[in-house]
Every structure is written in C-alpha cells, then in structure tokens.
C-alpha cells in the first residue's frame, strides 16, 4: 500500500469540499468572470502555503472566505490592468460580466445591492448568498455578532429603499425584517 | 415577493454550474492539448538552454565579482526546468544583476533580467549559483540536493514588464511566503500570474506530493535608470543601504518569512495585533510602502517611504517610476482606429465553450444539435449569445501594453448594468476581432455598447485613468459604437 502524504490528503480534502463555495464567493465579487478561476486558484495556492494555519472543522470554510476576501481585494486593485480598468467601471455601474441571471428583477436587485455601502453590501452577501450565520459572518469580517446584525438590518432597509425608489417597482414588505438572520 | 427572496434570486452564482477540476487540471489539459507543440518547443528549449548556458558561463567571471564574499556551497548541477514562458527572448540581453545571500544559508538568491522581441523586460528570480538562476532540490526534484538552473522560459518568482521608450522596465514585486527552494512545484496550485505564463509541458510533475518547505519573503524589482540605491529594513531590524544594479536599477532582498505580515490597510479594528496576514504581495511600477524605506536617485533626490512597524506595513507615500519615458510608438487618432462594430445575435437552447483553460479568443457557440470535439455545453436557456465584431486598425503586440476594450450597457428596464472586458490577446492590424456577450432573451429593449482602444498609458497608466476608464477619453480612443435590440 502506498503511503499517503497527510499534507497532500488534507489539501485535497479542502479542495474537494470547498472549491465550489470559494469559486462562487469569488464569482459574486469579481467584475471579470475570466479571472474567477485564477483568483480561486490563488486562494488555494494560499491554502497550500498556509495549510498548517487552516483551522479544523467548521472553521475551514470561514478561513477560506477570509483568504478569498483578500485575494478578491488584491485582484480588484492588483497588477492586472484590465481588472483595474473594468473592475472600477463595473463597480461604478454595478454590473457583472456575463451574468447568468434568469430572473427579471435580479439585475435590478443586484444593481441596488452594488449601490449599498461596502460594509453593508458585504454582510448582506455573506448572510444571503454565502448563507452564513451571523456568528460565522462575524468571523469572516472580523467584527462582533451584534455589528453583523446591525449592518444586515441597515443593508436590508437601504436595499428596500433603493428598490422602492423612483423608477423601481414596488417591493412588498409583508414580512418583518429579521435582524437576527438565519 | 419578499425582500429576502429577491436578494436570493439576485445571487449571480445561483445558477452557476461549477465544475470541480482536478487541482491541476488546467495545466494538464492544456499540456495534453498542446502536446505536439510541446514536442517542438522542447527541441527549441534544448537549443536555447545550450546557448544560454554558454552565454552565461562566458559571463561568469565578471558576474562573480558582484557576488558576496561568502559564496555558499556549490551544489551539483541537476536537470533544467522545462516550463513555458515568454517567447522571443533576446538571449544576449541576459544579465545577472543582483545576488543576495539566503538568510538560512545555502545557495544565494539571484535576479537576472533579459529582454524579449516584444519589448518586454523579464525578471528571473530564484536561487543562484555560478551566475545562473534556478531552484534547488530540497523539497523538490526528488530531494536530489542539486541546483536546477532555470531556462529562459522559467521566470521563477519573476515576471515580465513592458519597456518604456528607452528600453527600461519599471516593476516592484513583494512575494511573501515563497518556497525557499525557489521551485515552482507543480504539485501546488500556481498563482495566477505564474499560471498565465505556463501554457504547457509541466504535466509530468503535477502529481508529485509537495513536502512541507521553509519559506521566504522576497522583494525585488527594477526602480529605473535613475535610482542609485535603496535603504531597507534588514533582518536584524536595522536599516541598510545598498546600491541598485544594472541599467534598470535592480534590487533584491530576501528575508526569512515574517509571521503575521500585513498591510495596515487590511487591519481589522478588532484584531488584537492590529494585523491580518495577507500571505501575498504587491506588484506594480510604483513602489508601495514595505521593506524599502528610501530610494535615492542620481539627481540627489530621495523618495522616502514609511518605515514598517514590526510586521505592519504603514500606509503613506509611494515612489513613482521616476525616469519613465513614454514609448514613442505609433500614436493613433480615433479617426485612424474608427471601424464599424457589428452585433450578431445567435439564439439557441444550448451553448458550448471550449474545454480547458480560459482562452479569450475562443468564442462560445450555439450547439443545440451536437457538441463539437473539444467543447463542453453549458445551459443557455433564456440567454442570447451576441457576437460583437470589428476590424482592428491598430495591432496589439504586447497584451500588457495595449488592448481593445468592449463594453455593453443593458437596457434601463433590465437594471442598466454595464459589463465589459478587454481583448487579452495579440491582435494583428486588419484582423477581424470577435468577442461574445450573453444577454437575457427575456430582457427586451435596446442594448448599446462601445469598443475602445487602450494604448500604452505607462507602467501604471490605467491605474491613473479613474472611473469610467474604458470610455473614450484620457488617452482611450473610440473605435466604434454598436447597438442591438432584443424584441
């Protein structure tokens, strides 16, 4: 029987378990979809270099999101000219490249989300799209659980106002806003 | 519909069909596909290596004078690496410019530069021995303990930068936490900038397990012809001044990898140490704060940067690329570049794209009836593929220097979002360029777009363009506008 390199095995397990989640995380935040595979690869390159730092158990995914957050930030302002160029443009316009959207209101909602303040936007994404709990989002963002709840509340209210603004179709607000989230 | 449902529906990754590639599938598939090309390139590489070794050994005598007195022990020579990299290397331009002792012993580190036919300067950084730059077989190459010199096609930690009008390049790299053996082990996932330069021929090593290796922080670059010396914080915490080398003001610093190294801009207010490990680095013609605290120039002027506090990089002033001369190359007018831009709609239930790594010029195609060899399908329901085409009146000879940009504005009723991309490819004058967009076939209205040409705006030129930079103006030239309607 061939000996198994435990380091390699750990990396492979992390890769198999979390590649899709990290890819989706990066995809949601990058302007250029062409860069998503590379930035995801960069995240796992960091994972390989810092394999000993990856926490065990439930903390794996949160740690990966933390790395991905920095990799995305670096990609957005990094050494690729086209990212700088078009990232800014898309940030300004609130768009994605090649969006695979299939819902008629999705672009409008996305554009409204892009207009939120960055910290409100990020907590909204983490909780609603990455489906993190408030405690988990707090770990990724490095803030308190209360701060996450507050920002999420603010983000929802501002988003509701954005969507209900001039030219926007009304958004029914029949449900009580749950500031405690999932 | 309630707000939360709207937000969930707006998730751009909601319908994303993510393949789980093998950790190195992008490399292996590319290598397989380019196998025949690889065989030819290997032959070329062998010739290049022979020439390179001859050239380098001819220069060893004067190169050694630049090396520190405590030259580390010599290792036996191993096989050369065979990675693909820049093409058109002008072999007679290769120079070993800087050597820096490894903080933990063993062969020193070296920085060599060479130029390419496409007016780029490439930096090759790794361990150094006998005037060569390469990797060592400790934790790599089967732990053979040998020195493995790089070929021209392997940049090690380095990269390439476009030359200015006088043939000088400006680039500063901080590569933190890099393997001390300087080997780009294919068993790890390479960083994007390396990945983008290795289209083939390393598949034979991709499955090797990587041992746990010591790591280094490596800072290197080219500060330009006017930079005469740098002052940096040495490993003992004291400031040290050293001259730059060569016509481009080369420098190289190697440190034991810092733990918890961070940029202040990434500091979290709640982090007790006030520091978040970034495990990454910087890259750019402008020198950002880091280990280097001062750069002196020929005219006596000194550019000072904030001194890092422990492992925390302080934000503050930067050192611009002094001495940079804008390339004199052909300057175009919008009239010269103007070309009709056409939009061709291709509606299908299913679309296919080329398998393997991303290729900017590889167009997705409708494939309702069959999937062509080398393509894989992806769901395209309710999407409309649109080809945007124009004739290039100006070439793109160096993708790092210039490009065409194409953007699309969605109808206001569909959010009015803007998306875009750049061509990312070598383009000949007169070439018909076609790039794709996908839009919702249910999103009716008029879509408008613009194609622009982004000339060489300097080493960090695009960074300075500001918002809306892909739009005409500030040096960016209009090629043409287009529009189409989804009825």
XYZ file of C-alpha atoms in Angstrom:
669
model
C 0.000 0.000 0.000
C 1.322 3.402 -0.969
C 1.915 5.753 1.934
C -0.425 8.731 1.916
C 1.105 12.162 2.397
C -1.114 13.623 5.123
C -0.435 17.171 3.972
C -1.455 16.380 0.433
C -4.505 14.489 1.672
C -5.599 17.452 3.787
C -5.220 19.818 0.850
C -7.145 17.515 -1.472
C -9.954 17.231 1.066
C -10.145 21.001 1.483
C -10.123 21.424 -2.262
C -12.877 18.899 -2.844
C -15.029 20.190 -0.004
C -14.756 23.902 -0.611
C -13.701 24.617 -4.199
C -17.238 25.299 -5.372
C -18.045 27.512 -2.408
C -14.885 29.545 -2.880
C -15.450 29.779 -6.631
C -18.970 31.065 -6.080
C -17.725 33.542 -3.463
C -15.152 34.912 -5.894
C -17.630 34.910 -8.760
C -20.077 37.037 -6.813
C -17.496 39.709 -6.191
C -15.356 39.957 -9.315
C -16.182 42.082 -12.302
C -14.481 39.840 -14.810
C -15.598 36.243 -14.852
C -12.474 35.332 -16.767
C -10.488 35.986 -13.616
C -12.595 33.837 -11.317
C -10.689 30.578 -11.910
C -7.362 32.329 -11.415
C -8.383 34.074 -8.220
C -9.877 30.825 -6.926
C -6.582 29.141 -7.752
C -4.814 31.906 -5.860
C -6.949 31.170 -2.812
C -5.944 27.530 -2.899
C -2.326 28.468 -3.505
C -2.505 30.360 -0.215
C -4.198 27.330 1.330
C -1.312 25.164 0.250
C 1.301 27.558 1.576
C -0.517 28.000 4.861
C -2.005 24.576 5.234
C -0.898 24.365 8.827
C -2.857 27.512 9.638
C -6.174 26.247 8.322
C -8.423 25.587 11.298
C -10.027 22.201 11.555
C -13.730 21.509 11.364
C -16.352 24.177 10.817
C -13.780 26.941 10.685
C -12.348 25.752 7.369
C -14.871 27.475 5.150
C -14.765 30.717 7.118
C -10.979 30.768 6.973
C -11.165 30.198 3.213
C -13.625 33.048 2.813
C -11.218 35.268 4.710
C -8.409 34.366 2.310
C -10.738 34.733 -0.679
C -11.782 38.155 0.527
C -8.191 39.331 0.465
C -7.480 37.650 -2.865
C -10.519 39.302 -4.407
C -9.448 42.647 -2.994
C -5.988 42.165 -4.421
C -7.370 41.132 -7.792
C -9.581 44.187 -7.898
C -6.723 46.557 -7.333
C -3.925 44.241 -8.348
C -1.475 44.075 -11.148
C -3.876 43.126 -13.910
C -4.621 46.255 -15.780
C -7.879 45.036 -17.172
C -9.133 44.262 -13.694
C -8.314 47.743 -12.530
C -9.833 49.179 -15.614
C -13.014 47.246 -15.862
C -13.382 46.466 -12.196
C -13.787 50.150 -11.499
C -16.115 50.593 -14.384
C -18.277 47.733 -13.289
C -18.192 48.797 -9.670
C -19.377 52.169 -10.773
C -22.099 50.773 -12.937
C -22.996 47.981 -10.558
C -22.675 45.179 -13.059
C -21.230 41.762 -13.535
C -19.609 40.322 -16.584
C -21.548 37.572 -18.273
C -24.194 37.350 -15.579
C -26.057 34.067 -15.813
C -29.163 35.661 -14.461
C -32.517 34.221 -15.281
C -34.825 36.375 -13.220
C -36.225 39.617 -14.495
C -35.684 41.540 -11.260
C -32.271 40.108 -10.498
C -30.233 42.721 -12.381
C -32.197 45.483 -10.720
C -31.690 43.997 -7.271
C -28.023 43.407 -7.958
C -27.567 46.963 -9.079
C -29.263 48.130 -5.900
C -27.025 45.899 -3.790
C -23.985 47.392 -5.523
C -25.131 50.839 -4.508
C -25.059 49.917 -0.833
C -22.137 50.907 1.333
C -19.374 48.318 1.008
C -19.629 47.043 4.567
C -23.400 46.723 4.347
C -23.124 45.054 0.976
C -20.593 42.519 2.176
C -22.560 41.421 5.201
C -25.647 41.082 3.026
C -23.780 38.888 0.578
C -22.283 36.708 3.285
C -25.576 36.077 5.003
C -27.894 35.895 1.998
C -25.659 34.429 -0.678
C -22.988 32.523 1.229
C -25.692 31.626 3.743
C -23.516 32.200 6.773
C -24.954 32.663 10.211
C -24.364 35.951 11.928
C -21.657 34.395 14.076
C -19.929 32.970 11.011
C -20.117 36.256 9.115
C -18.615 37.953 12.145
C -15.621 35.643 11.944
C -15.078 36.370 8.255
C -15.439 40.115 8.716
C -13.575 40.297 11.988
C -16.335 42.114 13.798
C -18.847 41.336 16.501
C -22.057 39.389 16.011
C -24.010 42.458 17.045
C -22.251 44.505 14.411
C -23.203 41.945 11.777
C -26.836 42.063 12.866
C -26.832 45.841 12.814
C -25.191 46.066 9.407
C -27.560 43.476 7.991
C -30.528 45.385 9.283
C -29.160 48.574 7.773
C -28.404 46.831 4.491
C -31.909 45.433 4.215
C -33.519 48.760 4.968
C -31.350 50.607 2.487
C -31.919 47.964 -0.143
C -35.636 48.156 0.411
C -35.466 51.922 -0.019
C -33.344 51.580 -3.149
C -35.774 49.176 -4.711
C -38.741 51.289 -3.782
C -37.135 54.432 -5.137
C -38.201 56.401 -8.216
C -38.414 54.181 -11.242
C -38.262 50.993 -9.253
C -41.114 48.606 -8.995
C -42.554 48.267 -5.536
C -41.219 45.657 -3.215
C -43.739 44.100 -0.961
C -42.744 44.355 2.615
C -45.131 41.950 4.187
C -42.565 40.178 6.274
C -40.978 41.555 9.362
C -37.309 42.159 8.856
C -35.425 39.579 10.841
C -32.321 41.298 12.096
C -31.121 38.082 13.663
C -30.978 36.317 10.309
C -30.551 32.627 9.783
C -42.236 38.696 -3.281
C -40.418 39.358 -0.023
C -37.119 41.146 0.108
C -35.037 38.161 1.177
C -36.324 36.116 -1.732
C -35.456 38.933 -4.103
C -31.942 39.044 -2.714
C -31.546 35.300 -3.007
C -32.820 35.400 -6.584
C -30.296 38.097 -7.382
C -27.395 35.874 -6.400
C -25.216 35.884 -9.545
C -23.880 32.453 -8.624
C -27.326 30.937 -8.094
C -27.394 29.149 -11.423
C -23.675 28.702 -11.653
C -22.675 25.220 -12.720
C -19.229 24.872 -11.189
C -17.067 22.010 -12.342
C -14.666 20.666 -9.783
C -11.448 20.471 -11.742
C -8.570 18.393 -10.556
C -6.312 20.741 -8.619
C -4.039 20.887 -11.644
C -6.468 20.051 -14.409
C -5.981 23.411 -16.049
C -2.358 22.635 -16.519
C -2.693 19.021 -17.555
C -5.475 19.597 -20.044
C -3.535 22.420 -21.558
C -0.433 20.307 -21.715
C -2.307 17.426 -23.320
C -3.845 19.676 -25.891
C -0.553 21.238 -26.749
C 1.393 18.034 -26.695
C 2.529 18.211 -30.263
C 3.523 21.826 -29.923
C 5.330 20.897 -26.746
C 7.495 18.374 -28.549
C 8.651 21.059 -30.923
C 9.139 23.537 -28.113
C 11.196 21.059 -26.129
C 13.605 20.804 -29.037
C 13.758 24.574 -29.216
C 14.205 24.751 -25.458
C 17.161 22.366 -25.611
C 18.853 24.612 -28.148
C 18.041 27.664 -26.050
C 19.442 26.007 -22.929
C 22.685 25.137 -24.667
C 23.039 28.704 -25.918
C 22.009 30.095 -22.550
C 24.487 28.024 -20.598
C 27.256 29.007 -22.991
C 26.361 32.668 -22.749
C 26.031 32.556 -19.001
C 29.271 30.738 -18.365
C 31.087 33.202 -20.583
C 29.825 35.861 -18.225
C 30.553 34.035 -15.007
C 33.913 35.636 -14.462
C 32.638 39.177 -14.176
C 29.396 38.130 -12.562
C 31.189 36.509 -9.658
C 32.708 39.813 -8.717
C 29.235 41.009 -7.824
C 28.542 38.103 -5.540
C 29.129 38.281 -1.814
C 32.416 37.039 -0.453
C 30.714 34.266 1.492
C 29.544 32.421 -1.564
C 27.523 29.474 -0.344
C 28.483 25.941 -1.051
C 28.070 24.826 -4.626
C 25.566 22.181 -5.414
C 25.912 19.684 -8.251
C 24.024 20.611 -11.358
C 20.651 18.995 -11.913
C 18.374 18.982 -14.911
C 16.922 22.226 -16.122
C 13.296 23.032 -15.538
C 11.114 22.946 -18.579
C 8.363 25.425 -18.128
C 6.944 27.566 -20.847
C 7.149 31.304 -20.568
C 7.804 34.394 -22.614
C 8.683 33.894 -26.235
C 11.169 35.705 -28.391
C 13.823 36.020 -25.705
C 16.858 38.020 -26.792
C 19.395 35.725 -25.183
C 22.299 38.151 -25.454
C 20.477 40.596 -23.182
C 20.540 38.312 -20.150
C 22.274 39.777 -17.124
C 22.586 38.535 -13.577
C 22.154 41.825 -11.761
C 21.709 41.092 -8.099
C 22.729 38.359 -5.700
C 21.504 38.223 -2.124
C 22.582 35.640 0.449
C 19.916 33.338 1.729
C 19.201 34.166 5.376
C 19.365 30.493 6.294
C 22.415 29.505 4.237
C 22.715 27.508 1.067
C 22.927 28.984 -2.401
C 22.283 32.699 -2.633
C 19.329 34.244 -4.406
C 19.747 35.909 -7.760
C 17.906 38.307 -10.013
C 18.566 38.155 -13.729
C 16.902 40.149 -16.464
C 16.529 39.654 -20.158
C 14.556 41.285 -22.901
C 12.148 39.927 -25.447
C 11.381 40.770 -29.045
C 8.045 42.173 -27.911
C 9.784 44.995 -25.993
C 9.428 43.496 -22.567
C 11.959 43.007 -19.807
C 11.645 39.779 -17.881
C 12.894 39.274 -14.353
C 14.071 35.827 -13.409
C 14.359 35.332 -9.671
C 15.370 32.253 -7.734
C 18.344 30.639 -6.084
C 21.645 31.411 -7.777
C 24.818 29.530 -8.451
C 27.657 30.086 -10.926
C 25.876 33.065 -12.391
C 22.745 31.065 -13.082
C 19.334 31.421 -11.511
C 17.340 28.341 -10.658
C 15.836 26.166 -7.978
C 17.337 23.720 -5.564
C 16.433 20.120 -4.990
C 15.423 20.418 -1.377
C 11.777 19.569 -1.127
C 11.714 19.396 -4.895
C 13.270 17.331 -7.671
C 13.130 14.245 -5.518
C 15.298 15.915 -2.882
C 18.313 15.360 -5.118
C 20.220 18.198 -3.455
C 21.190 19.586 -6.844
C 20.964 23.031 -8.337
C 18.491 23.183 -11.217
C 19.074 26.245 -13.391
C 16.077 27.851 -14.995
C 15.793 28.053 -18.726
C 14.823 31.362 -20.238
C 11.264 30.154 -20.244
C 11.082 29.793 -16.484
C 10.901 33.041 -14.574
C 10.950 31.550 -11.099
C 9.408 34.190 -8.872
C 9.821 36.774 -11.593
C 7.580 38.231 -14.222
C 7.785 40.469 -17.281
C 7.064 44.164 -17.728
C 6.715 46.343 -20.790
C 9.699 48.528 -21.664
C 9.479 52.270 -21.838
C 10.744 54.330 -24.784
C 14.362 53.916 -23.694
C 14.108 50.187 -23.125
C 13.855 50.414 -19.357
C 11.337 48.485 -17.321
C 9.792 49.523 -14.009
C 8.415 46.919 -11.674
C 8.348 46.185 -7.961
C 7.346 42.818 -6.572
C 6.850 41.684 -2.988
C 6.462 37.925 -2.987
C 5.842 36.761 0.520
C 5.865 33.237 1.819
C 7.528 31.739 -1.177
C 9.171 28.288 -1.012
C 12.828 28.661 -0.096
C 13.851 26.219 -2.798
C 12.527 28.697 -5.418
C 10.931 25.805 -7.249
C 7.543 26.344 -8.749
C 6.331 22.962 -7.691
C 3.594 21.796 -9.988
C 2.076 19.859 -7.129
C 0.786 23.107 -5.717
C -1.748 25.383 -7.368
C 0.362 28.054 -9.033
C -0.515 31.706 -8.528
C -2.396 33.226 -11.456
C 0.489 35.288 -12.716
C 2.595 32.142 -12.976
C -0.266 30.081 -14.312
C -0.839 32.555 -17.097
C 2.683 32.016 -18.327
C 2.837 28.253 -18.301
C 0.682 27.020 -21.124
C 2.173 23.570 -21.333
C 4.743 20.942 -20.577
C 4.840 20.558 -16.848
C 2.248 17.857 -16.646
C 4.817 15.202 -15.853
C 5.284 16.624 -12.382
C 1.827 17.746 -11.420
C 1.040 14.792 -9.231
C 4.118 14.830 -7.082
C 3.417 15.390 -3.420
C 4.923 18.576 -2.076
C 6.749 18.300 1.212
C 6.419 20.979 3.829
C 9.100 23.501 2.995
C 10.730 26.544 4.525
C 9.543 29.818 3.076
C 10.973 33.267 2.382
C 9.783 36.796 1.804
C 11.367 38.058 -1.409
C 11.343 41.697 -2.543
C 12.735 42.571 -5.909
C 12.277 44.851 -8.838
C 13.524 47.485 -11.219
C 13.367 51.061 -9.982
C 14.556 52.589 -13.219
C 17.809 54.006 -14.588
C 17.884 56.975 -12.231
C 17.656 55.005 -8.978
C 21.087 54.623 -7.421
C 20.444 52.978 -4.058
C 17.780 51.668 -1.722
C 17.545 51.678 2.053
C 15.621 48.818 3.581
C 14.993 47.224 6.931
C 17.336 44.267 7.235
C 16.597 41.072 9.103
C 18.198 42.429 12.274
C 15.808 45.365 12.260
C 18.475 47.888 11.273
C 18.335 49.959 8.141
C 20.772 49.057 5.427
C 21.633 50.890 2.212
C 22.742 49.117 -0.932
C 23.308 50.302 -4.491
C 20.950 49.275 -7.218
C 22.486 47.323 -10.066
C 22.291 47.431 -13.805
C 20.705 49.872 -16.203
C 17.245 49.438 -14.701
C 18.072 49.958 -11.026
C 17.630 46.354 -9.937
C 17.306 45.345 -6.295
C 16.743 42.103 -4.450
C 16.064 41.474 -0.765
C 15.379 38.086 0.803
C 14.135 37.588 4.340
C 13.008 34.683 6.433
C 9.254 34.726 6.025
C 7.649 37.058 8.521
C 4.810 35.698 10.554
C 1.696 37.769 10.558
C 2.963 40.146 7.914
C 0.249 42.515 6.940
C -0.677 45.748 5.287
C -2.135 48.373 7.542
C -4.923 48.904 5.072
C -6.132 45.423 5.856
C -6.056 45.864 9.593
C -9.239 44.895 11.348
C -10.243 47.138 14.144
C -10.992 44.172 16.356
C -7.824 42.202 15.677
C -5.721 42.335 18.834
C -2.440 42.517 16.967
C -3.886 45.038 14.569
C -2.735 42.862 11.738
C -4.082 40.418 9.223
C -1.688 38.152 7.420
C -2.071 38.820 3.744
C 0.142 35.967 2.563
C 0.570 37.816 -0.662
C 2.451 40.722 -2.061
C 2.457 43.740 -4.280
C 3.186 44.260 -7.912
C 3.473 47.498 -9.806
C 5.736 50.126 -11.292
C 5.045 52.396 -8.340
C 6.829 51.268 -5.185
C 4.433 50.942 -2.281
C 5.401 51.002 1.386
C 7.043 47.818 2.583
C 10.545 46.761 3.482
C 12.162 49.534 1.439
C 12.134 52.854 3.271
C 14.061 55.074 0.853
C 15.134 55.225 -2.786
C 17.874 57.608 -3.871
C 18.223 58.973 -7.383
C 21.053 60.388 -9.463
C 19.914 63.961 -9.017
C 20.265 63.660 -5.243
C 16.573 63.409 -4.678
C 15.374 60.789 -2.196
C 11.952 59.197 -2.128
C 11.073 58.169 1.421
C 8.541 55.556 2.387
C 7.040 54.837 5.812
C 9.106 52.507 7.979
C 7.256 49.309 8.816
C 6.414 48.878 12.477
C 7.368 45.306 13.208
C 5.463 43.308 10.670
C 2.951 46.008 9.966
C 3.350 47.949 6.760
C 2.467 51.579 7.235
C 0.403 53.306 4.629
C 1.703 56.535 3.218
C 3.668 57.933 0.333
C 4.743 55.895 -2.675
C 7.681 56.143 -5.039
C 6.587 56.733 -8.637
C 8.542 55.311 -11.595
C 10.996 58.182 -11.948
C 12.766 58.220 -15.303
C 9.965 56.538 -17.165
C 9.735 57.716 -20.760
C 6.527 57.046 -22.604
C 7.028 54.791 -25.619
C 7.285 56.740 -28.833
C 5.409 54.008 -30.703
C 2.721 54.873 -33.171
C 0.144 57.142 -31.693
C -3.256 56.800 -33.193
C -6.196 59.058 -33.564
C -9.778 57.980 -33.180
C -10.205 58.610 -36.892
C -7.476 56.129 -37.726
C -8.948 53.488 -35.458
C -12.590 54.020 -36.289
C -14.259 50.888 -37.563
C -17.837 49.699 -37.830
C -18.803 47.424 -34.950
C -21.380 44.796 -35.725
C -23.561 42.800 -33.355
C -24.761 39.365 -34.441
C -27.388 37.576 -32.370
C -27.282 33.787 -32.076
C -30.226 32.366 -30.156
C -30.041 28.753 -29.032
C -31.262 26.493 -26.265
C -27.746 25.434 -25.500
C -24.289 26.884 -25.956
C -20.853 25.297 -25.881
C -17.480 26.642 -24.951
C -14.013 25.241 -25.321
C -12.927 22.856 -22.601
C -9.851 23.517 -20.538
C -8.321 26.770 -19.504
C -9.827 30.116 -20.411
C -8.926 31.400 -23.864
C -10.034 34.960 -24.550
C -10.381 34.476 -28.285
C -12.267 31.163 -28.040
C -15.879 32.023 -28.732
C -18.830 30.197 -27.224
C -21.034 28.747 -29.951
C -24.622 27.548 -30.249
C -24.718 23.749 -30.053
C -28.334 22.658 -29.916
C -27.803 19.573 -32.037
C -24.321 18.352 -31.135
C -21.297 19.210 -29.046
C -18.196 19.706 -31.200
C -14.991 17.960 -30.143
C -13.063 19.980 -27.595
C -16.172 21.826 -26.405
C -18.410 21.370 -23.419
C -22.005 22.523 -23.150
C -23.428 24.845 -20.579
C -27.052 25.746 -20.012
C -28.086 28.699 -22.093
C -31.800 28.705 -21.631
C -33.249 32.176 -21.776
C -29.905 33.591 -22.810
C -28.982 35.128 -26.108
C -25.457 34.986 -27.439
C -24.279 38.101 -29.233
C -21.046 38.337 -31.185
C -19.507 41.791 -31.315
C -17.071 42.200 -34.207
C -14.812 44.915 -35.505
C -11.688 45.254 -37.607
C -8.557 46.205 -35.706
C -6.864 49.209 -37.300
C -4.039 49.113 -34.754
C -2.208 45.994 -33.611
C -1.816 44.691 -30.079
C 1.728 43.397 -29.996
C 2.071 43.265 -26.248
C -1.010 42.463 -24.202
C 0.456 44.164 -21.164
C 0.917 47.388 -23.066
C -2.274 47.853 -25.056
C -5.628 46.268 -25.694
C -9.089 46.753 -27.053
C -11.931 47.102 -24.583
C -15.567 46.296 -25.274
C -18.446 47.158 -23.011
C -22.185 46.643 -23.119
C -24.908 48.679 -21.469
C -28.079 46.763 -20.677
C -31.469 48.409 -21.154
C -32.564 50.552 -18.269
C -35.548 48.299 -17.702
C -33.132 45.441 -17.060
C -31.107 47.299 -14.485
C -28.992 49.340 -16.877
C -25.893 47.479 -15.798
C -22.648 47.705 -17.707
C -20.378 44.786 -18.393
C -17.198 44.590 -20.316
C -13.865 43.013 -20.911
C -10.612 43.542 -22.758
C -9.330 41.508 -25.653
C -6.378 39.984 -23.783
C -4.769 38.721 -26.970
C -2.206 39.560 -29.608
C -4.047 41.216 -32.485
C -2.779 41.983 -35.969
C -3.625 45.080 -37.957
C -6.593 44.300 -40.131
C -7.636 41.331 -38.029
C -11.344 40.798 -37.545
C -11.876 40.651 -33.792
C -14.954 38.964 -32.376
C -15.925 38.769 -28.730
C -19.083 37.441 -27.068
C -21.743 38.797 -24.770
C -24.654 36.937 -23.234
C -27.914 38.749 -22.557
C -31.306 37.588 -21.386
C -33.622 36.925 -24.274
C -36.457 37.884 -21.966
C -34.871 41.226 -21.227
C -36.301 43.327 -24.010
C -35.023 46.638 -25.186
C -32.072 48.235 -26.856
C -28.577 47.325 -25.764
C -25.780 49.744 -26.546
C -22.068 49.270 -26.411
C -18.706 50.736 -27.214
C -15.369 49.397 -28.395
C -12.286 51.365 -27.431
C -8.563 51.069 -27.900
C -6.424 51.463 -24.810
C -2.883 52.426 -25.830
C 0.197 52.091 -23.692
C -0.528 54.581 -20.939
C 2.602 53.961 -18.978
C 3.644 51.382 -16.404
C 0.698 52.107 -14.132
C -1.155 54.162 -16.665
C -4.544 52.531 -16.475
C -4.473 52.880 -12.690
C -4.497 56.617 -13.110
C -7.356 56.767 -15.536
C -10.039 56.916 -12.914
C -13.669 55.995 -13.112
C -15.225 55.121 -16.422
C -11.772 54.452 -17.799
C -12.874 52.132 -20.593
C -14.831 55.009 -22.083
C -13.243 57.238 -24.703
C -11.095 60.000 -23.268
C -7.937 60.281 -21.163
C -5.953 58.560 -23.882
C -8.545 55.858 -24.505
C -9.691 56.028 -28.134
C -13.092 55.255 -29.556
C -13.185 52.522 -32.170
C -16.930 52.356 -32.630
C -20.307 52.011 -31.038
C -22.881 49.334 -31.543
C -26.412 48.569 -30.545
C -28.918 45.790 -30.941
C -32.443 45.204 -29.866
C -33.991 42.245 -28.156
C -37.628 42.434 -29.294
